[in-house]
Amino acid sequence: MWSNFLQGPISLRSDPLSVIEVAPEVVLLHGFAAPTDALDAAVEVVSAAAPFRQLKTPGGRPMSAFMTSCGACGWYSDARGYRYEPADPSTGKPWPAIPAVFAALARAAADAAGFGVFEPDTCLINRYVPSAQMGAHRDADERDFSQPIVSVTLGTAATFLWYGLERRGSPLRIRLFPGDVLVWGGAARKGYHAVQKPEGGTRYNLTFRKAL
Ligand code: SIN
Ligand code: FE2
C-alpha cells in the first residue's frame, strides 16, 4: 500500500488504478504530487537563489525551456557540451539544496512506482512558456543508469511523448496534468522522450536524477 507523500494515507492516492505502467518500466503516478502548492512554493525558493536561464545547445541553439537546478550538481549546456556542474556557472555559487518537500516526493514516487530506494542528487527544473517544448532526447549525461528518473508536472498540462529505446516510430502519447509523476528506470532508463507545448499557461517540470 502506498500513500500520498504530503498528506499520508488517503483513499484517492491508494487507489491502485492511479498507478499505470504505460510502457515496460515506465510508470505514471496520476495525481501523486497533488495538491502541488508546497512544490510550487519550493520552485520559487530555488529559482530566487538560482534564476531560470535559457541554455544553449552545444551547437549554439537556444533551448526553448528555461532551466535551473538544485542539488549537489546541476545539468548544464553550452558550447562545451552537456554536463553536470557542481556550481551554478552564472553565479559561481553552489546550486541551492534540494528542498525537503522535493526529496520526499522523489523518494516516495520511485518507491510507489516499484523502483525501490532512490536518492537523487540533482533536480532539474524546466519552465515552459506556451511556445516552449522539448524535442526527443534521452537522459544520458548521468554516471548512474541503475537509478530511475522521476519527472513531475506542475503548473499546467502537456502531452509527453515516449518513444522507447529507439527514436523512431510513433510515440506513446501521455497527457500529464499538474501533480502527475512519471517514473522510468531499469531497461527503460535510456528511453527517448519529448514533451509538447503546454496546454495554455506555464508548465514546470521537475526531473530528479542520480547523476554522480
Ligand atoms: C525532460 O525530458 O527534460 C523534460 C520532460 C518534461 O518536461 O516533461
Ligand atoms: Fe529528459
Tab-separated table of N, CA, C and O in Angstrom, residues 103-199:
chain	number	residue	atom	x	y	z
A	103	ALA	N	12.616	16.209	-2.114
A	103	ALA	CA	13.292	14.934	-1.847
A	103	ALA	C	12.289	13.878	-1.391
A	103	ALA	O	12.339	12.717	-1.823
A	104	ALA	N	11.352	14.287	-0.544
A	104	ALA	CA	10.338	13.345	-0.040
A	104	ALA	C	9.478	12.826	-1.185
A	104	ALA	O	9.166	11.628	-1.255
A	105	LEU	N	9.107	13.719	-2.078
A	105	LEU	CA	8.294	13.314	-3.227
A	105	LEU	C	9.059	12.345	-4.126
A	105	LEU	O	8.523	11.310	-4.546
A	106	ALA	N	10.302	12.674	-4.443
A	106	ALA	CA	11.082	11.835	-5.357
A	106	ALA	C	11.251	10.425	-4.802
A	106	ALA	O	11.083	9.435	-5.528
A	107	ARG	N	11.546	10.345	-3.513
A	107	ARG	CA	11.725	9.028	-2.882
A	107	ARG	C	10.428	8.238	-2.884
A	107	ARG	O	10.400	7.056	-3.244
A	108	ALA	N	9.339	8.908	-2.497
A	108	ALA	CA	8.048	8.225	-2.413
A	108	ALA	C	7.577	7.767	-3.794
A	108	ALA	O	7.022	6.684	-3.948
A	109	ALA	N	7.827	8.592	-4.809
A	109	ALA	CA	7.378	8.250	-6.160
A	109	ALA	C	8.152	7.056	-6.712
A	109	ALA	O	7.566	6.139	-7.304
A	110	ALA	N	9.468	7.049	-6.523
A	110	ALA	CA	10.269	5.923	-7.027
A	110	ALA	C	9.828	4.629	-6.360
A	110	ALA	O	9.692	3.579	-7.010
A	111	ASP	N	9.573	4.703	-5.075
A	111	ASP	CA	9.131	3.522	-4.335
A	111	ASP	C	7.751	3.064	-4.811
A	111	ASP	O	7.539	1.882	-5.103
A	112	ALA	N	6.830	4.019	-4.943
A	112	ALA	CA	5.465	3.683	-5.376
A	112	ALA	C	5.455	3.080	-6.777
A	112	ALA	O	4.618	2.248	-7.106
A	113	ALA	N	6.407	3.523	-7.612
A	113	ALA	CA	6.472	3.023	-8.989
A	113	ALA	C	7.189	1.679	-9.079
A	113	ALA	O	7.283	1.096	-10.159
A	114	GLY	N	7.738	1.220	-7.942
A	114	GLY	CA	8.348	-0.111	-7.924
A	114	GLY	C	9.851	-0.120	-8.139
A	114	GLY	O	10.438	-1.179	-8.381
A	115	PHE	N	10.496	1.060	-8.036
A	115	PHE	CA	11.939	1.116	-8.277
A	115	PHE	C	12.761	1.124	-6.989
A	115	PHE	O	13.978	1.305	-7.047
A	116	GLY	N	12.112	0.981	-5.858
A	116	GLY	CA	12.839	0.843	-4.598
A	116	GLY	C	13.433	2.155	-4.127
A	116	GLY	O	12.888	3.223	-4.369
A	117	VAL	N	14.600	2.039	-3.485
A	117	VAL	CA	15.208	3.195	-2.819
A	117	VAL	C	15.871	4.102	-3.859
A	117	VAL	O	16.675	3.651	-4.671
A	118	PHE	N	15.521	5.361	-3.819
A	118	PHE	CA	16.062	6.353	-4.767
A	118	PHE	C	16.529	7.565	-3.973
A	118	PHE	O	15.773	8.139	-3.207
A	119	GLU	N	17.790	7.926	-4.161
A	119	GLU	CA	18.343	9.125	-3.511
A	119	GLU	C	18.907	10.028	-4.598
A	119	GLU	O	20.085	9.960	-4.927
A	120	PRO	N	18.074	10.877	-5.176
A	120	PRO	CA	18.580	11.751	-6.240
A	120	PRO	C	19.589	12.743	-5.691
A	120	PRO	O	19.491	13.160	-4.539
A	121	ASP	N	20.558	13.126	-6.524
A	121	ASP	CA	21.487	14.174	-6.107
A	121	ASP	C	21.290	15.465	-6.889
A	121	ASP	O	21.993	16.453	-6.658
A	122	THR	N	20.327	15.464	-7.806
A	122	THR	CA	20.058	16.690	-8.546
A	122	THR	C	18.610	16.722	-9.009
A	122	THR	O	17.994	15.670	-9.241
A	123	CYS	N	18.085	17.934	-9.105
A	123	CYS	CA	16.749	18.135	-9.688
A	123	CYS	C	16.848	19.280	-10.684
A	123	CYS	O	17.189	20.401	-10.320
A	124	LEU	N	16.578	18.947	-11.930
A	124	LEU	CA	16.494	19.952	-12.995
A	124	LEU	C	15.070	20.495	-13.006
A	124	LEU	O	14.112	19.714	-12.957
A	125	ILE	N	14.931	21.806	-13.052
A	125	ILE	CA	13.599	22.412	-13.143
A	125	ILE	C	13.490	23.108	-14.494
A	125	ILE	O	14.286	23.998	-14.806
A	126	ASN	N	12.532	22.663	-15.288
A	126	ASN	CA	12.278	23.277	-16.596
A	126	ASN	C	11.040	24.158	-16.488
A	126	ASN	O	10.052	23.757	-15.877
A	127	ARG	N	11.093	25.307	-17.111
A	127	ARG	CA	9.917	26.178	-17.185
A	127	ARG	C	9.549	26.378	-18.650
A	127	ARG	O	10.373	26.837	-19.444
A	128	TYR	N	8.323	25.988	-19.002
A	128	TYR	CA	7.857	26.073	-20.382
A	128	TYR	C	6.796	27.157	-20.504
A	128	TYR	O	5.701	27.015	-19.939
A	129	VAL	N	7.088	28.225	-21.229
A	129	VAL	CA	6.036	29.172	-21.600
A	129	VAL	C	5.219	28.487	-22.707
A	129	VAL	O	5.626	27.436	-23.222
A	130	PRO	N	4.050	29.080	-23.094
A	130	PRO	CA	3.188	28.352	-24.045
A	130	PRO	C	3.848	27.964	-25.369
A	130	PRO	O	3.426	26.991	-25.999
A	131	SER	N	4.892	28.667	-25.787
A	131	SER	CA	5.530	28.311	-27.066
A	131	SER	C	6.696	27.335	-26.898
A	131	SER	O	7.313	26.942	-27.880
A	132	ALA	N	6.995	26.931	-25.671
A	132	ALA	CA	8.195	26.109	-25.429
A	132	ALA	C	7.874	24.617	-25.441
A	132	ALA	O	6.781	24.194	-25.047
A	133	GLN	N	8.823	23.840	-25.868
A	133	GLN	CA	8.658	22.393	-25.905
A	133	GLN	C	10.047	21.755	-25.800
A	133	GLN	O	11.042	22.464	-25.731
A	134	MET	N	10.088	20.432	-25.824
A	134	MET	CA	11.397	19.768	-25.801
A	134	MET	C	11.394	18.617	-26.789
A	134	MET	O	10.502	17.771	-26.760
A	135	GLY	N	12.395	18.599	-27.657
A	135	GLY	CA	12.500	17.566	-28.681
A	135	GLY	C	12.951	16.233	-28.105
A	135	GLY	O	13.348	16.136	-26.938
A	136	ALA	N	12.879	15.203	-28.933
A	136	ALA	CA	13.197	13.849	-28.472
A	136	ALA	C	14.671	13.741	-28.080
A	136	ALA	O	15.565	14.180	-28.814
A	137	HIS	N	14.899	13.185	-26.935
A	137	HIS	CA	16.248	13.002	-26.402
A	137	HIS	C	16.174	11.904	-25.362
A	137	HIS	O	15.100	11.457	-24.983
A	138	ARG	N	17.316	11.481	-24.861
A	138	ARG	CA	17.306	10.621	-23.690
A	138	ARG	C	18.237	11.216	-22.653
A	138	ARG	O	19.181	11.946	-22.989
A	139	ASP	N	17.978	10.910	-21.414
A	139	ASP	CA	18.776	11.452	-20.324
A	139	ASP	C	19.998	10.548	-20.194
A	139	ASP	O	19.888	9.425	-19.687
A	140	ALA	N	21.133	11.035	-20.664
A	140	ALA	CA	22.294	10.150	-20.773
A	140	ALA	C	23.581	10.787	-20.253
A	140	ALA	O	24.669	10.306	-20.519
A	141	ASP	N	23.466	11.885	-19.508
A	141	ASP	CA	24.666	12.557	-19.014
A	141	ASP	C	25.008	12.156	-17.585
A	141	ASP	O	25.914	12.730	-16.977
A	142	GLU	N	24.268	11.179	-17.053
A	142	GLU	CA	24.484	10.753	-15.668
A	142	GLU	C	25.494	9.603	-15.643
A	142	GLU	O	25.673	8.894	-16.625
A	143	ARG	N	26.110	9.409	-14.475
A	143	ARG	CA	27.048	8.278	-14.337
A	143	ARG	C	26.327	7.011	-13.955
A	143	ARG	O	26.816	5.913	-14.170
A	144	ASP	N	25.167	7.182	-13.336
A	144	ASP	CA	24.498	6.030	-12.714
A	144	ASP	C	23.160	5.740	-13.395
A	144	ASP	O	22.153	6.357	-13.070
A	145	PHE	N	23.175	4.822	-14.343
A	145	PHE	CA	21.930	4.489	-15.048
A	145	PHE	C	21.115	3.419	-14.331
A	145	PHE	O	20.077	2.995	-14.818
A	146	SER	N	21.617	2.957	-13.174
A	146	SER	CA	20.836	1.971	-12.422
A	146	SER	C	19.686	2.660	-11.676
A	146	SER	O	18.761	2.000	-11.220
A	147	GLN	N	19.766	3.985	-11.552
A	147	GLN	CA	18.739	4.725	-10.822
A	147	GLN	C	17.677	5.242	-11.779
A	147	GLN	O	17.985	5.611	-12.914
A	148	PRO	N	16.425	5.297	-11.321
A	148	PRO	CA	15.364	5.766	-12.215
A	148	PRO	C	15.376	7.281	-12.391
A	148	PRO	O	16.154	7.998	-11.749
A	149	ILE	N	14.506	7.738	-13.262
A	149	ILE	CA	14.207	9.166	-13.444
A	149	ILE	C	12.819	9.404	-12.855
A	149	ILE	O	11.885	8.653	-13.150
A	150	VAL	N	12.688	10.439	-12.059
A	150	VAL	CA	11.373	10.817	-11.523
A	150	VAL	C	11.037	12.204	-12.073
A	150	VAL	O	11.791	13.153	-11.865
A	151	SER	N	9.922	12.306	-12.780
A	151	SER	CA	9.581	13.512	-13.537
A	151	SER	C	8.191	13.998	-13.110
A	151	SER	O	7.219	13.253	-13.195
A	152	VAL	N	8.107	15.245	-12.663
A	152	VAL	CA	6.898	15.775	-12.036
A	152	VAL	C	6.376	16.957	-12.846
A	152	VAL	O	7.150	17.859	-13.195
A	153	THR	N	5.082	16.967	-13.128
A	153	THR	CA	4.471	18.095	-13.843
A	153	THR	C	3.797	19.045	-12.862
A	153	THR	O	3.036	18.619	-12.000
A	154	LEU	N	4.088	20.341	-13.020
A	154	LEU	CA	3.466	21.396	-12.213
A	154	LEU	C	2.934	22.473	-13.159
A	154	LEU	O	3.438	22.635	-14.272
A	155	GLY	N	1.967	23.225	-12.696
A	155	GLY	CA	1.519	24.423	-13.420
A	155	GLY	C	0.393	24.168	-14.388
A	155	GLY	O	-0.734	24.583	-14.147
A	156	THR	N	0.689	23.514	-15.493
A	156	THR	CA	-0.338	23.258	-16.493
A	156	THR	C	-0.019	21.956	-17.234
A	156	THR	O	1.100	21.472	-17.167
A	157	ALA	N	-1.020	21.420	-17.910
A	157	ALA	CA	-0.864	20.112	-18.560
A	157	ALA	C	-0.070	20.212	-19.858
A	157	ALA	O	0.019	21.275	-20.477
A	158	ALA	N	0.502	19.089	-20.273
A	158	ALA	CA	1.155	18.974	-21.580
A	158	ALA	C	1.175	17.496	-21.966
A	158	ALA	O	1.022	16.621	-21.110
A	159	THR	N	1.368	17.245	-23.241
A	159	THR	CA	1.479	15.859	-23.712
A	159	THR	C	2.944	15.461	-23.797
A	159	THR	O	3.757	16.137	-24.437
A	160	PHE	N	3.249	14.361	-23.125
A	160	PHE	CA	4.595	13.794	-23.081
A	160	PHE	C	4.634	12.663	-24.097
A	160	PHE	O	3.676	11.894	-24.237
A	161	LEU	N	5.727	12.557	-24.820
A	161	LEU	CA	5.865	11.522	-25.852
A	161	LEU	C	6.935	10.534	-25.420
A	161	LEU	O	8.060	10.926	-25.102
A	162	TRP	N	6.569	9.267	-25.419
A	162	TRP	CA	7.530	8.209	-25.062
A	162	TRP	C	7.822	7.378	-26.309
A	162	TRP	O	6.942	6.730	-26.872
A	163	TYR	N	9.100	7.387	-26.746
A	163	TYR	CA	9.497	6.638	-27.947
A	163	TYR	C	10.023	5.256	-27.614
A	163	TYR	O	9.949	4.348	-28.442
A	164	GLY	N	10.632	5.137	-26.444
A	164	GLY	CA	11.310	3.887	-26.108
A	164	GLY	C	12.767	3.942	-26.523
A	164	GLY	O	13.345	5.015	-26.686
A	165	LEU	N	13.359	2.766	-26.713
A	165	LEU	CA	14.816	2.721	-26.863
A	165	LEU	C	15.321	3.204	-28.215
A	165	LEU	O	16.514	3.420	-28.402
A	166	GLU	N	14.407	3.398	-29.166
A	166	GLU	CA	14.811	3.953	-30.461
A	166	GLU	C	13.975	5.181	-30.766
A	166	GLU	O	12.772	5.193	-30.550
A	167	ARG	N	14.650	6.203	-31.321
A	167	ARG	CA	13.959	7.465	-31.566
A	167	ARG	C	13.275	7.429	-32.931
A	167	ARG	O	13.623	8.180	-33.832
A	168	ARG	N	12.359	6.512	-33.083
A	168	ARG	CA	11.621	6.476	-34.348
A	168	ARG	C	10.275	5.810	-34.112
A	168	ARG	O	10.006	5.303	-33.024
A	169	GLY	N	9.454	5.844	-35.135
A	169	GLY	CA	8.113	5.294	-34.994
A	169	GLY	C	7.210	6.305	-34.317
A	169	GLY	O	7.606	7.429	-34.023
A	170	SER	N	5.949	5.898	-34.107
A	170	SER	CA	5.024	6.837	-33.466
A	170	SER	C	5.058	6.612	-31.963
A	170	SER	O	4.847	5.495	-31.482
A	171	PRO	N	5.345	7.669	-31.219
A	171	PRO	CA	5.499	7.518	-29.777
A	171	PRO	C	4.166	7.331	-29.065
A	171	PRO	O	3.115	7.664	-29.597
A	172	LEU	N	4.275	6.808	-27.870
A	172	LEU	CA	3.141	6.769	-26.961
A	172	LEU	C	2.903	8.198	-26.479
A	172	LEU	O	3.848	8.915	-26.145
A	173	ARG	N	1.647	8.616	-26.451
A	173	ARG	CA	1.308	9.987	-26.020
A	173	ARG	C	0.675	9.922	-24.640
A	173	ARG	O	-0.331	9.216	-24.459
A	174	ILE	N	1.246	10.637	-23.704
A	174	ILE	CA	0.758	10.604	-22.324
A	174	ILE	C	0.451	12.037	-21.904
A	174	ILE	O	1.359	12.876	-21.841
A	175	ARG	N	-0.805	12.321	-21.623
A	175	ARG	CA	-1.129	13.678	-21.146
A	175	ARG	C	-0.785	13.761	-19.671
A	175	ARG	O	-1.266	12.955	-18.873
A	176	LEU	N	0.051	14.714	-19.320
A	176	LEU	CA	0.471	14.881	-17.930
A	176	LEU	C	-0.170	16.135	-17.357
A	176	LEU	O	-0.042	17.224	-17.928
A	177	PHE	N	-0.835	15.968	-16.220
A	177	PHE	CA	-1.509	17.070	-15.543
A	177	PHE	C	-0.692	17.479	-14.320
A	177	PHE	O	0.108	16.688	-13.805
A	178	PRO	N	-0.921	18.718	-13.828
A	178	PRO	CA	-0.200	19.131	-12.626
A	178	PRO	C	-0.414	18.124	-11.492
A	178	PRO	O	-1.557	17.724	-11.233
A	179	GLY	N	0.659	17.702	-10.887
A	179	GLY	CA	0.586	16.699	-9.829
A	179	GLY	C	0.835	15.291	-10.327
A	179	GLY	O	0.977	14.372	-9.525
A	180	ASP	N	0.892	15.108	-11.638
A	180	ASP	CA	1.232	13.780	-12.172
A	180	ASP	C	2.745	13.556	-12.085
A	180	ASP	O	3.542	14.482	-12.286
A	181	VAL	N	3.109	12.317	-11.812
A	181	VAL	CA	4.528	11.949	-11.735
A	181	VAL	C	4.755	10.767	-12.670
A	181	VAL	O	4.005	9.782	-12.635
A	182	LEU	N	5.768	10.871	-13.509
A	182	LEU	CA	6.136	9.784	-14.402
A	182	LEU	C	7.517	9.288	-13.969
A	182	LEU	O	8.423	10.099	-13.757
A	183	VAL	N	7.650	7.976	-13.822
A	183	VAL	CA	8.913	7.393	-13.363
A	183	VAL	C	9.341	6.344	-14.380
A	183	VAL	O	8.524	5.493	-14.764
A	184	TRP	N	10.600	6.434	-14.825
A	184	TRP	CA	11.089	5.377	-15.712
A	184	TRP	C	12.473	4.934	-15.268
A	184	TRP	O	13.261	5.713	-14.754
A	185	GLY	N	12.736	3.643	-15.440
A	185	GLY	CA	14.004	3.099	-14.977
A	185	GLY	C	14.224	1.715	-15.549
A	185	GLY	O	13.521	1.282	-16.464
A	186	GLY	N	15.230	1.033	-15.006
A	186	GLY	CA	15.546	-0.308	-15.491
A	186	GLY	C	15.886	-0.265	-16.965
A	186	GLY	O	16.644	0.594	-17.424
A	187	ALA	N	15.283	-1.171	-17.729
A	187	ALA	CA	15.572	-1.237	-19.168
A	187	ALA	C	15.070	0.002	-19.906
A	187	ALA	O	15.510	0.292	-21.013
A	188	ALA	N	14.146	0.739	-19.287
A	188	ALA	CA	13.603	1.947	-19.925
A	188	ALA	C	14.407	3.202	-19.583
A	188	ALA	O	14.107	4.289	-20.096
A	189	ARG	N	15.437	3.059	-18.749
A	189	ARG	CA	16.130	4.244	-18.224
A	189	ARG	C	16.664	5.148	-19.334
A	189	ARG	O	16.702	6.367	-19.212
A	190	LYS	N	17.119	4.562	-20.429
A	190	LYS	CA	17.664	5.382	-21.510
A	190	LYS	C	16.670	5.536	-22.663
A	190	LYS	O	17.057	5.724	-23.813
A	191	GLY	N	15.377	5.495	-22.320
A	191	GLY	CA	14.351	5.667	-23.350
A	191	GLY	C	14.292	7.098	-23.869
A	191	GLY	O	14.537	8.053	-23.135
A	192	TYR	N	13.966	7.218	-25.149
A	192	TYR	CA	13.798	8.540	-25.765
A	192	TYR	C	12.431	9.104	-25.411
A	192	TYR	O	11.422	8.381	-25.410
A	193	HIS	N	12.418	10.404	-25.145
A	193	HIS	CA	11.177	11.068	-24.781
A	193	HIS	C	11.220	12.522	-25.224
A	193	HIS	O	12.291	13.056	-25.516
A	194	ALA	N	10.043	13.134	-25.278
A	194	ALA	CA	9.909	14.530	-25.693
A	194	ALA	C	8.683	15.090	-24.997
A	194	ALA	O	7.887	14.333	-24.431
A	195	VAL	N	8.531	16.405	-25.035
A	195	VAL	CA	7.309	16.983	-24.468
A	195	VAL	C	6.820	18.101	-25.372
A	195	VAL	O	7.605	18.877	-25.913
A	196	GLN	N	5.498	18.135	-25.564
A	196	GLN	CA	4.898	19.144	-26.436
A	196	GLN	C	4.644	20.436	-25.659
A	196	GLN	O	4.821	20.493	-24.445
A	197	LYS	N	4.191	21.450	-26.387
A	197	LYS	CA	3.912	22.747	-25.750
A	197	LYS	C	2.840	22.591	-24.686
A	197	LYS	O	1.913	21.787	-24.844
A	198	PRO	N	2.930	23.384	-23.594
A	198	PRO	CA	1.897	23.292	-22.566
A	198	PRO	C	0.537	23.712	-23.117
A	198	PRO	O	0.457	24.453	-24.097
A	199	GLU	N	-0.497	23.223	-22.465
A	199	GLU	CA	-1.861	23.498	-22.932
A	199	GLU	C	-2.366	24.821	-22.343
A	199	GLU	O	-3.344	24.868	-21.613
